[in-house]
PDB file of C-alpha atoms in Angstrom:
ATOM      1  CA  MET A   1       6.400  18.793   4.556  1.00 69.00           C
ATOM      2  CA  SER A   2       7.949  19.802   1.247  1.00 73.00           C
ATOM      3  CA  GLY A   3       6.321  22.225  -1.156  1.00 82.00           C
ATOM      4  CA  LEU A   4       4.908  24.497   1.548  1.00 90.00           C
ATOM      5  CA  PRO A   5       6.033  28.089   2.134  1.00 90.00           C
ATOM      6  CA  PRO A   6       8.856  28.553   4.672  1.00 90.00           C
ATOM      7  CA  GLN A   7       6.571  30.283   7.195  1.00 91.00           C
ATOM      8  CA  ALA A   8       4.431  27.128   7.450  1.00 95.00           C
ATOM      9  CA  ARG A   9       5.240  24.730  10.272  1.00 95.00           C
ATOM     10  CA  VAL A  10       3.357  21.486   9.749  1.00 96.00           C
ATOM     11  CA  THR A  11       3.982  18.321  11.747  1.00 95.00           C
ATOM     12  CA  THR A  12       2.771  14.967  10.451  1.00 96.00           C
ATOM     13  CA  THR A  13       1.793  12.093  12.755  1.00 96.00           C
ATOM     14  CA  VAL A  14       0.693   8.766  11.248  1.00 94.00           C
ATOM     15  CA  TYR A  15      -1.083   5.883  12.960  1.00 92.00           C
ATOM     16  CA  GLN A  16      -2.440   2.919  10.978  1.00 90.00           C
ATOM     17  CA  GLY A  17      -2.890   4.938   7.801  1.00 92.00           C
ATOM     18  CA  ASN A  18      -4.533   7.879   9.570  1.00 94.00           C
ATOM     19  CA  VAL A  19      -2.576  11.090   9.058  1.00 96.00           C
ATOM     20  CA  LEU A  20      -2.776  13.954  11.564  1.00 97.00           C
ATOM     21  CA  LEU A  21      -1.468  17.351  10.475  1.00 98.00           C
ATOM     22  CA  THR A  22      -0.782  19.904  13.216  1.00 98.00           C
ATOM     23  CA  GLY A  23       1.058  23.206  13.345  1.00 97.00           C
ATOM     24  CA  GLU A  24       0.618  26.648  11.902  1.00 97.00           C
ATOM     25  CA  VAL A  25       0.126  27.819   8.328  1.00 98.00           C
ATOM     26  CA  PRO A  26      -0.016  31.380   6.968  1.00 96.00           C
ATOM     27  CA  ASP A  27      -3.332  30.978   5.124  1.00 97.00           C
ATOM     28  CA  ASP A  28      -6.115  28.623   4.057  1.00 97.00           C
ATOM     29  CA  ALA A  29      -4.462  27.912   0.697  1.00 96.00           C
ATOM     30  CA  THR A  30      -1.406  26.526   2.506  1.00 97.00           C
ATOM     31  CA  ARG A  31      -3.686  24.479   4.768  1.00 97.00           C
ATOM     32  CA  GLN A  32      -5.331  22.949   1.693  1.00 97.00           C
ATOM     33  CA  ALA A  33      -1.928  22.320   0.089  1.00 96.00           C
ATOM     34  CA  ALA A  34      -0.829  20.427   3.220  1.00 97.00           C
ATOM     35  CA  SER A  35      -3.953  18.241   3.022  1.00 97.00           C
ATOM     36  CA  ALA A  36      -3.354  17.573  -0.666  1.00 96.00           C
ATOM     37  CA  ALA A  37       0.277  16.626  -0.048  1.00 95.00           C
ATOM     38  CA  ALA A  38      -0.697  14.237   2.752  1.00 95.00           C
ATOM     39  CA  SER A  39      -3.477  12.696   0.651  1.00 94.00           C
ATOM     40  CA  SER A  40      -1.039  11.887  -2.129  1.00 92.00           C
ATOM     41  CA  VAL A  41       1.037   9.603   0.110  1.00 90.00           C
ATOM     42  CA  SER A  42       0.488   5.915  -0.560  1.00 91.00           C
ATOM     43  CA  GLY A  43      -1.391   4.219   2.272  1.00 92.00           C
ATOM     44  CA  ALA A  44      -2.961   7.377   3.698  1.00 93.00           C
ATOM     45  CA  ARG A  45      -6.524   6.378   4.572  1.00 92.00           C
ATOM     46  CA  HIS A  46      -7.813   9.475   6.339  1.00 95.00           C
ATOM     47  CA  ILE A  47      -6.373  12.978   6.732  1.00 97.00           C
ATOM     48  CA  TRP A  48      -7.082  14.940   9.912  1.00 96.00           C
ATOM     49  CA  ASN A  49      -5.912  18.480   9.127  1.00 98.00           C
ATOM     50  CA  GLU A  50      -5.778  20.272  12.464  1.00 98.00           C
ATOM     51  CA  THR A  51      -3.366  23.006  11.366  1.00 98.00           C
ATOM     52  CA  ARG A  52      -4.194  26.528  12.507  1.00 97.00           C
ATOM     53  CA  THR A  53      -3.814  29.759  10.578  1.00 96.00           C
ATOM     54  CA  GLY A  54      -1.292  31.974  12.327  1.00 95.00           C
ATOM     55  CA  PHE A  55       2.294  32.399  13.391  1.00 92.00           C
ATOM     56  CA  PRO A  56       4.380  29.440  14.602  1.00 92.00           C
ATOM     57  CA  VAL A  57       4.267  28.877  18.350  1.00 94.00           C
ATOM     58  CA  SER A  58       7.147  30.138  20.478  1.00 96.00           C
ATOM     59  CA  ALA A  59       9.988  27.996  21.788  1.00 96.00           C
ATOM     60  CA  GLY A  60       8.536  28.391  25.277  1.00 98.00           C
ATOM     61  CA  GLN A  61       5.185  27.059  24.095  1.00 97.00           C
ATOM     62  CA  LYS A  62       6.917  24.088  22.451  1.00 96.00           C
ATOM     63  CA  VAL A  63       8.565  23.269  25.789  1.00 98.00           C
ATOM     64  CA  ASN A  64       5.194  23.564  27.534  1.00 98.00           C
ATOM     65  CA  ASP A  65       3.590  21.277  24.934  1.00 98.00           C
ATOM     66  CA  THR A  66       6.341  18.687  25.428  1.00 98.00           C
ATOM     67  CA  TRP A  67       5.828  18.777  29.191  1.00 98.00           C
ATOM     68  CA  LEU A  68       2.039  18.510  28.782  1.00 98.00           C
ATOM     69  CA  ALA A  69       2.338  15.498  26.451  1.00 98.00           C
ATOM     70  CA  SER A  70       4.689  13.795  28.936  1.00 98.00           C
ATOM     71  CA  ASP A  71       2.253  14.466  31.780  1.00 98.00           C
ATOM     72  CA  ILE A  72      -0.617  12.999  29.745  1.00 97.00           C
ATOM     73  CA  ARG A  73       1.381   9.883  28.810  1.00 96.00           C
ATOM     74  CA  ALA A  74       2.371   9.335  32.448  1.00 96.00           C
ATOM     75  CA  ARG A  75      -1.250   9.588  33.601  1.00 96.00           C
ATOM     76  CA  LEU A  76      -2.420   7.216  30.884  1.00 95.00           C
ATOM     77  CA  LEU A  77       0.357   4.782  31.784  1.00 94.00           C
ATOM     78  CA  LEU A  78      -0.733   4.794  35.434  1.00 94.00           C
ATOM     79  CA  ASN A  79      -4.386   4.272  34.502  1.00 91.00           C
ATOM     80  CA  ARG A  80      -5.176   0.554  34.612  1.00 88.00           C
ATOM     81  CA  ASN A  81      -7.989   0.934  32.079  1.00 84.00           C
ATOM     82  CA  THR A  82      -5.741   2.351  29.367  1.00 86.00           C
ATOM     83  CA  ARG A  83      -3.362   0.641  26.940  1.00 84.00           C
ATOM     84  CA  LEU A  84      -0.868   3.418  26.299  1.00 83.00           C
ATOM     85  CA  ALA A  85       0.861   1.371  23.595  1.00 85.00           C
ATOM     86  CA  ASP A  86      -2.250   1.818  21.426  1.00 88.00           C
ATOM     87  CA  ILE A  87      -2.490   5.612  21.886  1.00 95.00           C
ATOM     88  CA  LYS A  88      -0.496   8.469  20.353  1.00 96.00           C
ATOM     89  CA  VAL A  89      -0.535  11.835  22.118  1.00 98.00           C
ATOM     90  CA  VAL A  90       0.277  14.999  20.162  1.00 98.00           C
ATOM     91  CA  THR A  91       0.193  18.473  21.723  1.00 98.00           C
ATOM     92  CA  GLU A  92       0.183  21.794  19.926  1.00 97.00           C
ATOM     93  CA  ASN A  93      -0.346  25.115  21.713  1.00 97.00           C
ATOM     94  CA  ASN A  94      -2.120  23.404  24.666  1.00 98.00           C
ATOM     95  CA  GLU A  95      -4.417  21.486  22.323  1.00 98.00           C
ATOM     96  CA  VAL A  96      -4.220  17.708  22.641  1.00 99.00           C
ATOM     97  CA  PHE A  97      -4.738  15.343  19.724  1.00 98.00           C
ATOM     98  CA  LEU A  98      -5.293  11.671  20.482  1.00 98.00           C
ATOM     99  CA  MET A  99      -4.901   8.884  17.927  1.00 97.00           C
ATOM    100  CA  GLY A 100      -5.021   5.165  18.362  1.00 94.00           C
ATOM    101  CA  LEU A 101      -6.780   1.852  18.170  1.00 93.00           C
ATOM    102  CA  VAL A 102      -9.424   1.757  20.919  1.00 93.00           C
ATOM    103  CA  THR A 103     -12.978   0.671  21.574  1.00 92.00           C
ATOM    104  CA  PRO A 104     -15.533   3.508  21.577  1.00 94.00           C
ATOM    105  CA  GLU A 105     -15.746   3.232  25.373  1.00 92.00           C
ATOM    106  CA  GLU A 106     -11.947   3.399  25.801  1.00 92.00           C
ATOM    107  CA  GLY A 107     -11.767   6.386  23.478  1.00 95.00           C
ATOM    108  CA  GLN A 108     -14.391   8.287  25.447  1.00 96.00           C
ATOM    109  CA  ARG A 109     -12.770   7.387  28.767  1.00 95.00           C
ATOM    110  CA  VAL A 110      -9.310   8.540  27.607  1.00 97.00           C
ATOM    111  CA  ALA A 111     -10.654  11.780  26.087  1.00 98.00           C
ATOM    112  CA  ASP A 112     -12.533  12.560  29.315  1.00 97.00           C
ATOM    113  CA  LEU A 113      -9.458  11.853  31.452  1.00 96.00           C
ATOM    114  CA  VAL A 114      -7.201  14.019  29.268  1.00 98.00           C
ATOM    115  CA  SER A 115      -9.705  16.897  29.105  1.00 98.00           C
ATOM    116  CA  ARG A 116      -9.536  17.244  32.909  1.00 98.00           C
ATOM    117  CA  ILE A 117      -5.738  17.644  33.035  1.00 98.00           C
ATOM    118  CA  SER A 118      -4.548  21.118  33.961  1.00 97.00           C
ATOM    119  CA  GLY A 119      -3.167  22.994  30.962  1.00 97.00           C
ATOM    120  CA  VAL A 120      -5.266  21.179  28.356  1.00 98.00           C
ATOM    121  CA  ALA A 121      -7.249  23.741  26.366  1.00 98.00           C
ATOM    122  CA  HIS A 122      -8.998  21.347  23.984  1.00 98.00           C
ATOM    123  CA  VAL A 123      -8.993  17.644  23.076  1.00 98.00           C
ATOM    124  CA  THR A 124      -9.446  16.374  19.517  1.00 97.00           C
ATOM    125  CA  THR A 125      -9.701  12.649  18.873  1.00 96.00           C
ATOM    126  CA  ALA A 126      -8.778  10.778  15.716  1.00 95.00           C
ATOM    127  CA  TRP A 127      -9.520   7.253  16.905  1.00 94.00           C
ATOM    128  CA  THR A 128      -9.638   4.050  14.940  1.00 92.00           C
ATOM    129  CA  PHE A 129     -12.358   2.052  16.646  1.00 91.00           C
ATOM    130  CA  THR A 130     -12.164  -1.653  17.255  1.00 87.00           C
ATOM    131  CA  GLN A 131     -14.792  -3.850  18.774  1.00 76.00           C
ATOM    132  CA  ILE A 132     -13.961  -6.474  21.368  1.00 68.00           C
ATOM    133  CA  PRO A 133     -15.307  -9.766  20.025  1.00 55.00           C
ATOM    134  CA  ALA A 134     -18.359 -11.049  21.877  1.00 48.00           C
ATOM    135  CA  GLN A 135     -17.489 -13.923  24.170  1.00 49.00           C
ATOM    136  CA  THR A 136     -19.317 -17.180  23.620  1.00 52.00           C
ATOM    137  CA  PRO A 137     -20.831 -18.555  26.827  1.00 55.00           C
ATOM    138  CA  PRO A 138     -19.305 -21.867  27.928  1.00 62.00           C
ATOM    139  CA  ALA A 139     -21.116 -24.947  26.654  1.00 61.00           C
ATOM    140  CA  GLY A 140     -22.920 -27.108  29.100  1.00 56.00           C
TER     141      GLY A 140
END
């Protein structure tokens, strides 16, 4: 993200106009600047700024986060009640951020499943909720 100090490490993930910011920033002013920069992008509907104040995570932690995200995706893929194509998984320092287009029930089910996976410290959801249309009973 341009315009931020070099010690800031901010990752941007976008899903259907929702923008998730993760990473580390040196101070609250930089955190606010990241939100402002994301808000100025055309089409950004909602900004979820989940950056943390502190030093960037280590290379070892990045590897662990990549492994954790892969483990989560594999479990969601194997779960018959989950449409993985509609869900984005982002990990940062053992925190898991979930984005996607789900029903409220699906969102709760996925968040519960992910929160029980070993290595997950915290789950934050940034869902876009959809409702399944009510089915009309057959005539007759």
